[in-house]
mmCIF file of C-alpha atoms in Angstrom:
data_model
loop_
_atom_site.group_PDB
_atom_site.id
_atom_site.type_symbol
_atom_site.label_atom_id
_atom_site.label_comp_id
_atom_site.label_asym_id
_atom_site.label_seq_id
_atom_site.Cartn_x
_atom_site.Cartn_y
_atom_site.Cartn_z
ATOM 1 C CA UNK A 8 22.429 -4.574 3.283
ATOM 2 C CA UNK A 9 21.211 -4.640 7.314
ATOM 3 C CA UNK A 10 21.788 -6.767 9.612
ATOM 4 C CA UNK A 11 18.810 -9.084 8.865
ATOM 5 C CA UNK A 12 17.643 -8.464 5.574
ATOM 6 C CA UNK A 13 20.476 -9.187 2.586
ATOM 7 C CA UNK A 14 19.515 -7.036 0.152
ATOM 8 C CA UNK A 15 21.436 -4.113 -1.629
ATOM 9 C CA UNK A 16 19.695 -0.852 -2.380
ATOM 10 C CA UNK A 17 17.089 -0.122 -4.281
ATOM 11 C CA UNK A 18 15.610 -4.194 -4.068
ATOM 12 C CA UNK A 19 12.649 -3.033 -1.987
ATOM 13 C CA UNK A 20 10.035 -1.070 -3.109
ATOM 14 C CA UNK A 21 9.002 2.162 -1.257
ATOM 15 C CA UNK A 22 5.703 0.005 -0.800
ATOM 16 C CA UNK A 23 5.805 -2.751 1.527
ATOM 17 C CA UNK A 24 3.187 -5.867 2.572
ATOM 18 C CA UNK A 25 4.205 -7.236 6.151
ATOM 19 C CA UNK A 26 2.707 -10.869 6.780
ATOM 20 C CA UNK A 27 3.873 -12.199 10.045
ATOM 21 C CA UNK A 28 4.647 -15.662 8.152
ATOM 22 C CA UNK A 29 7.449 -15.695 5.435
ATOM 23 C CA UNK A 30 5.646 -18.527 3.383
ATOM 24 C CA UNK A 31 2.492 -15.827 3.427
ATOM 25 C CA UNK A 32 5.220 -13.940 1.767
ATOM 26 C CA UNK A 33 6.005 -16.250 -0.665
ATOM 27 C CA UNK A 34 2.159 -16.993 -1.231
ATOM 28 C CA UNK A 35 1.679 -13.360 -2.012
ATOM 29 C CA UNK A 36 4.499 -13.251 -4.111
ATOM 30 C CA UNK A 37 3.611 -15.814 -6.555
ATOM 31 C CA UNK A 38 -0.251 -15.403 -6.802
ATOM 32 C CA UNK A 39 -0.627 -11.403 -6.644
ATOM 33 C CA UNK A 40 2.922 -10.286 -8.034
ATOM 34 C CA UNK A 41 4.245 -10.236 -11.302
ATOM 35 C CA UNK A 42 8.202 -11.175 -12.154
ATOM 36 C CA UNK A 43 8.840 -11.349 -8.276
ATOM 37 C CA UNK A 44 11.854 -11.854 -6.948
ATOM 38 C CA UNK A 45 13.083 -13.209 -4.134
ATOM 39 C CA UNK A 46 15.664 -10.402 -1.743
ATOM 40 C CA UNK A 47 16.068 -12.077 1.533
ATOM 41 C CA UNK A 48 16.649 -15.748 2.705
ATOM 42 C CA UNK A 49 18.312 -14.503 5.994
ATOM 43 C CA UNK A 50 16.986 -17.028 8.928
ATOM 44 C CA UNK A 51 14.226 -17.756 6.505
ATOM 45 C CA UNK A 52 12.500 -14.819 6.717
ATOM 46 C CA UNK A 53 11.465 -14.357 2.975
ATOM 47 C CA UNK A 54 11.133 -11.092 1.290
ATOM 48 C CA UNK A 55 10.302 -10.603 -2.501
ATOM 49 C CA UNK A 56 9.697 -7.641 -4.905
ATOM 50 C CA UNK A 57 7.707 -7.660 -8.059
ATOM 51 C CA UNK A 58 4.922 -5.138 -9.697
ATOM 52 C CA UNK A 59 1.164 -5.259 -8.816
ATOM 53 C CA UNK A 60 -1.025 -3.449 -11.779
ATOM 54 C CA UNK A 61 2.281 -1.978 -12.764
ATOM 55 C CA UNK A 62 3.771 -0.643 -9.218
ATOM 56 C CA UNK A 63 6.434 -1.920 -7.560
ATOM 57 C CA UNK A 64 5.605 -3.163 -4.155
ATOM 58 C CA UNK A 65 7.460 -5.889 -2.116
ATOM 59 C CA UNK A 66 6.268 -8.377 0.672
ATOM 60 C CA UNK A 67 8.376 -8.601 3.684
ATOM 61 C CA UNK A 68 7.842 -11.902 6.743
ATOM 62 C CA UNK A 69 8.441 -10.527 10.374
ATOM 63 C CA UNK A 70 7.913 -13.021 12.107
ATOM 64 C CA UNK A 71 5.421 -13.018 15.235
ATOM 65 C CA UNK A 72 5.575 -10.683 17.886
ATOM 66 C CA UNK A 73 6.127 -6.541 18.411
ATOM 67 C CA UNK A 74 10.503 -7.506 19.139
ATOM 68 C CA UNK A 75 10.859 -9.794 15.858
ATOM 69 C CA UNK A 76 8.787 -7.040 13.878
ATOM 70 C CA UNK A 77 10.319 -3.903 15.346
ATOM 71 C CA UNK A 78 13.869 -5.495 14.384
ATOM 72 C CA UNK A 79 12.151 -6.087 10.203
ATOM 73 C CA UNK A 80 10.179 -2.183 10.505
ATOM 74 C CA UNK A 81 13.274 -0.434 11.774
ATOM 75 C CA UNK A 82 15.775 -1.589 8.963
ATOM 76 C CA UNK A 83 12.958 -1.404 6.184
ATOM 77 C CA UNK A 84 12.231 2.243 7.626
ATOM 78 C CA UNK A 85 15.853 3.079 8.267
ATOM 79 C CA UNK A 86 18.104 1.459 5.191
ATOM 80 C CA UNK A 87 15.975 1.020 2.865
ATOM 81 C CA UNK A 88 13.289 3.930 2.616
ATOM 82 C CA UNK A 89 10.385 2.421 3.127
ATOM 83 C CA UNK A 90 7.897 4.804 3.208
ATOM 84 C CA UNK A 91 4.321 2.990 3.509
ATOM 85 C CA UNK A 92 4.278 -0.161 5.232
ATOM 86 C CA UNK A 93 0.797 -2.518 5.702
ATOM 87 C CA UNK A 94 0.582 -5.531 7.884
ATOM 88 C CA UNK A 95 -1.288 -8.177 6.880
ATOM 89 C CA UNK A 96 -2.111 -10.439 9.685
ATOM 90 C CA UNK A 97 -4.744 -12.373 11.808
ATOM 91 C CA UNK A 98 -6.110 -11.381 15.185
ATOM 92 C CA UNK A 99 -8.475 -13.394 17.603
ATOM 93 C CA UNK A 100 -11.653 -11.382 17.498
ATOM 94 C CA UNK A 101 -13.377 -10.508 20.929
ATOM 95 C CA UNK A 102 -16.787 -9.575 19.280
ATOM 96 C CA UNK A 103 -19.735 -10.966 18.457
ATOM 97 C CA UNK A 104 -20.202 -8.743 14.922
ATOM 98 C CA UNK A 105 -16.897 -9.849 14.038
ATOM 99 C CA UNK A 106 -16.965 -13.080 13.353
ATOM 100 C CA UNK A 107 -14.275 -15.215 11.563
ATOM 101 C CA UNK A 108 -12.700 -14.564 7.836
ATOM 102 C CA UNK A 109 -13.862 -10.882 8.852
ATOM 103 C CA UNK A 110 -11.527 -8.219 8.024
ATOM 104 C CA UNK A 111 -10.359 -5.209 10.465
ATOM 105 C CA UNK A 112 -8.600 -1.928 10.079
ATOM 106 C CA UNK A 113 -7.159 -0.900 12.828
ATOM 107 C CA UNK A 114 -7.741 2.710 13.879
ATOM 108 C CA UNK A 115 -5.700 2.351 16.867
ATOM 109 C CA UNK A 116 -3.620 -0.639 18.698
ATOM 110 C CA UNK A 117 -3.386 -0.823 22.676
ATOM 111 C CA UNK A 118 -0.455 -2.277 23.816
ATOM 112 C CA UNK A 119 1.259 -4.532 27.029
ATOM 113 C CA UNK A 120 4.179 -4.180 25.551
ATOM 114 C CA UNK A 121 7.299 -3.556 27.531
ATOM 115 C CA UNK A 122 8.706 -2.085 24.078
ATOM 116 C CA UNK A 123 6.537 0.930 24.662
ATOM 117 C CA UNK A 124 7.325 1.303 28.275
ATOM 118 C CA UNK A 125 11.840 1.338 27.433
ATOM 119 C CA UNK A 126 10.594 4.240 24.947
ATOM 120 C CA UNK A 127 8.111 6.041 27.373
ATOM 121 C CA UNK A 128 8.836 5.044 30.978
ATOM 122 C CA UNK A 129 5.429 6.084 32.479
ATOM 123 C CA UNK A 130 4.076 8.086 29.900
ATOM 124 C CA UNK A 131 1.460 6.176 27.503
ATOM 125 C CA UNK A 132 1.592 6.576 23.976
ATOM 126 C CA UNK A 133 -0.924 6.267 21.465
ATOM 127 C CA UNK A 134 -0.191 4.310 18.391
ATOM 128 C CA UNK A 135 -2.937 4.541 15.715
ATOM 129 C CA UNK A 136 -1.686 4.380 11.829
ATOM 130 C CA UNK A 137 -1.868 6.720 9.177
ATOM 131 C CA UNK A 138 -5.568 8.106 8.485
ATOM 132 C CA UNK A 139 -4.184 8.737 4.905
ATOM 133 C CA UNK A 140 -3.730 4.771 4.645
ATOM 134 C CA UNK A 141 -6.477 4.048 6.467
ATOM 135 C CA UNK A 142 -9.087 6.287 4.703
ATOM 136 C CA UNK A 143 -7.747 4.596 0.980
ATOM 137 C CA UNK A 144 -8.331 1.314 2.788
ATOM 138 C CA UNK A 145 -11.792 1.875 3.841
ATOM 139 C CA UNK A 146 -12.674 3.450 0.791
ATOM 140 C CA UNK A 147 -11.218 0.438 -1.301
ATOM 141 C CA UNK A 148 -12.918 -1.664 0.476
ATOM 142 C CA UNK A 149 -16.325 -0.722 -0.361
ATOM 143 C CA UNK A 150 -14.976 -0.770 -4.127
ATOM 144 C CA UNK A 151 -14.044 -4.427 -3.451
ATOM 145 C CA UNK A 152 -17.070 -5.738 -1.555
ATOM 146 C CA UNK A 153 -15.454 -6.506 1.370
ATOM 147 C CA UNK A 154 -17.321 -5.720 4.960
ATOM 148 C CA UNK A 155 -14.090 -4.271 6.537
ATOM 149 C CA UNK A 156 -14.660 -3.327 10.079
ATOM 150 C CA UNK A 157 -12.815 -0.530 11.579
ATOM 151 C CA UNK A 158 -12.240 0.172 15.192
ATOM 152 C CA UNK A 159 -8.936 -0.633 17.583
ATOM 153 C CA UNK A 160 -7.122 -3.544 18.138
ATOM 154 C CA UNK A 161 -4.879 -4.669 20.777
ATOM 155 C CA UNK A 162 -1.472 -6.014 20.530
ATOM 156 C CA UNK A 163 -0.134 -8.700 23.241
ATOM 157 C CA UNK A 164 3.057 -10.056 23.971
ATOM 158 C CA UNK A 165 1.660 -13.159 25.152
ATOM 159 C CA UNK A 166 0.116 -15.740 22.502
ATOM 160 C CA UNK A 167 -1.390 -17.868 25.669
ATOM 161 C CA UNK A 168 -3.675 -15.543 28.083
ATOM 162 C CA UNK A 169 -4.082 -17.939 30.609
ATOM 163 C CA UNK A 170 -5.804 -15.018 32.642
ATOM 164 C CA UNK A 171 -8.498 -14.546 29.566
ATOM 165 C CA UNK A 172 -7.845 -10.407 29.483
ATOM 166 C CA UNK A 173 -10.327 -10.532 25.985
ATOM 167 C CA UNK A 174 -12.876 -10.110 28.265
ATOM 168 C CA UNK A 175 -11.574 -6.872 29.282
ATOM 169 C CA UNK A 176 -10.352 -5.480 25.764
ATOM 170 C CA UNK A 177 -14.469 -6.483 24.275
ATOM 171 C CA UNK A 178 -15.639 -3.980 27.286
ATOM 172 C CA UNK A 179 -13.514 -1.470 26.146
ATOM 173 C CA UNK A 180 -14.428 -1.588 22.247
ATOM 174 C CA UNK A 181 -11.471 -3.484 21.142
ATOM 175 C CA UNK A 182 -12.213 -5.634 17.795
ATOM 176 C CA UNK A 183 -9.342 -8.225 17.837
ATOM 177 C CA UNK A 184 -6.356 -9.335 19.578
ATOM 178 C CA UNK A 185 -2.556 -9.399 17.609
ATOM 179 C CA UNK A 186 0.764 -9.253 18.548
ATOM 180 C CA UNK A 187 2.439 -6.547 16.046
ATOM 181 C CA UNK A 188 0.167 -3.404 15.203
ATOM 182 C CA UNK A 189 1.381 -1.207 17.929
ATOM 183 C CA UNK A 190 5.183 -1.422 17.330
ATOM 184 C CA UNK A 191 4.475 -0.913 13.519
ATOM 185 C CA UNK A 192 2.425 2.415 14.467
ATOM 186 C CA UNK A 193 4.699 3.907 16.565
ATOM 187 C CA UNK A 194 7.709 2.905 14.330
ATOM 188 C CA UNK A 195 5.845 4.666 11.481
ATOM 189 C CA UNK A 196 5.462 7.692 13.856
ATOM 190 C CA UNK A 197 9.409 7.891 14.767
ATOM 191 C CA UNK A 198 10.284 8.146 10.930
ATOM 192 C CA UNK A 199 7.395 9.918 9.794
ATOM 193 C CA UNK A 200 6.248 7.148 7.712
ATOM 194 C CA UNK A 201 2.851 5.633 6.629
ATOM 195 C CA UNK A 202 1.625 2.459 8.379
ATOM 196 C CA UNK A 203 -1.922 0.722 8.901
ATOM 197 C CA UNK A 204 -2.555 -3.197 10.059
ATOM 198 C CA UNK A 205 -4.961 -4.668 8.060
ATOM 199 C CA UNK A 206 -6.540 -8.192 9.804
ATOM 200 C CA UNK A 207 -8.317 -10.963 9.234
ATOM 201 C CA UNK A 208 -9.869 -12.717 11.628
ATOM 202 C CA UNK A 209 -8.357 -16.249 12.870
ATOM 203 C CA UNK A 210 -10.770 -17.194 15.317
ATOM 204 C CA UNK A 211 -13.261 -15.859 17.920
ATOM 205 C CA UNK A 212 -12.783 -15.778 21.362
ATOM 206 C CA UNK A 213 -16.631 -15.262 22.094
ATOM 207 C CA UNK A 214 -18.118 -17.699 19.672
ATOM 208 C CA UNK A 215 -14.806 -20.185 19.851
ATOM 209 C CA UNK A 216 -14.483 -20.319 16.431
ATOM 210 C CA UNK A 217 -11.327 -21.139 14.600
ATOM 211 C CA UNK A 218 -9.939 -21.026 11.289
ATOM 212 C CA UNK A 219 -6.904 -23.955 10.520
ATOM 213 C CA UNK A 220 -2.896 -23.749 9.428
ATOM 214 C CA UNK A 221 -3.722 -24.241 6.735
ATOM 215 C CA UNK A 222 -6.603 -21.297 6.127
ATOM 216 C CA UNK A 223 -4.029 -18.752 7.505
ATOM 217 C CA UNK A 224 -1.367 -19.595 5.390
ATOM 218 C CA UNK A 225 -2.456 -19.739 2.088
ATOM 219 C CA UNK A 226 -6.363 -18.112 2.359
ATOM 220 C CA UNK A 227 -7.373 -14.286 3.787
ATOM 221 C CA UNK A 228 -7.057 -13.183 -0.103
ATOM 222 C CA UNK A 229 -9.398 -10.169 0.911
ATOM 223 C CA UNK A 230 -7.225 -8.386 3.181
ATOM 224 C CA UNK A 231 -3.837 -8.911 0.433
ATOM 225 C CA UNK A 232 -6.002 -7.494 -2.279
ATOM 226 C CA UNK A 233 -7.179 -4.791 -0.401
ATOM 227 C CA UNK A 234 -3.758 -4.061 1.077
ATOM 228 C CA UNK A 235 -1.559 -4.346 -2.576
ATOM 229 C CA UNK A 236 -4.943 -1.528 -3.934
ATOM 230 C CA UNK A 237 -4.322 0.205 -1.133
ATOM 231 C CA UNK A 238 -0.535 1.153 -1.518
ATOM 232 C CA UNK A 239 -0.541 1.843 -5.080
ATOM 233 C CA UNK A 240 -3.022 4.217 -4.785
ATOM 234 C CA UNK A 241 -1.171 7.731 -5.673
#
């Protein structure tokens, strides 16, 4: 067992799902998952196992934020060898193209994040996931149907920009706005591990349209199917 997440060895499977939400978690778990169980209850962040076309794979809440997921990442990675890990999660998009219910991969994740800057003091680092994930991904998704858009995302600390930065990320390419991808990538990086965010877009910044609750929390099936195909891929 960790700190945060009570389960012995060997209840998590080497593949893990990472929904910001633990109730995505449980959704997951009872509609994609066969004979799923639940592993962790601790400060209700849920966590379940089960098999998906035969493969284990297990579905892990983080809560929101780059702190509450580094603390989830670094035990998965570090007790319980983890060794591919996929967020599924919602971003704001800042484009046009990319309108809502769309799905991104992110090929990169720019980062405010004083997390990055106690690691690297001056220096910046580039977090961008694993091309091994992301190239199954992409190539799943055209099997699936679904229009996945890949390009870089950015990942705030702050849920209200009262300052409107978007408008700055759009000029520089940036697809959508989220608050976990770049801890994930460069927690995947310090344990050599596999990692890719997977989103689906929440609202639009551009266009202000919005998804509700209620959409987010029990909807975006395309980016869980295309994350559970993508991790039991040999």
């Amino acid at each position: 067992m960790s700190t945060h997440i009570n389960a012995p060895q060997g209840a998590i499977a080497e593949a893990v799902l990472l929904p910001g939400d633990p109730l995505r978690a449980k959704f997951i778990a009872e509609n994609f998952l066969e004979n799923a169980e639940c592993y962790n209850q601790v400060r209700g962040m849920l966590g379940f196992t089960g098999t998906y076309k035969g493969k284990r794979v297990s579905v892990q809440g983080t809560g929101m934020g780059q702190p509450s997921l580094s603390i989830y990442v670094q035990e998965l990675f570090q007790f319980y060898n983890v060794q591919k890990a996929v967020r599924i999660g919602t971003a704001g998009s800042v484009s046009e193209a990319v309108p809502c219910r769309s799905v991104i991969l992110a090929n990169g994740a720019s980062t405010d994040s004083s997390l990055q800057t106690n690691r690297f003091g001056f220096n910046h680092y580039s977090p961008v996931p694993s091309f091994e994930l992301l190239y199954k991904a992409y190539n799943k998704s055209k099997e699936l149907g679904i229009d996945a858009k890949v390009g870089p995302c950015f990942s705030g600390d702050r849920f209200y920009d009262k300052e409107d930065f978007w408008h700055l990320w759009k000029k520089y390419g940036i697809l959508g706005i989220e608050m976990e991808a770049a801890e994930l990538y460069t927690l995947a990086a310090e344990f050599n591990r596999k990692a890719l965010a997977i989103l689906t877009v929440s609202n639009n910044f551009v266009t202000g349209e919005e998804t509700t609750a209620e959409e987010r929390q029990l909807t975006f099936k395309d980016m869980m199917r295309l994350a559970l195909e993508t991790v039991i891929e040999d």
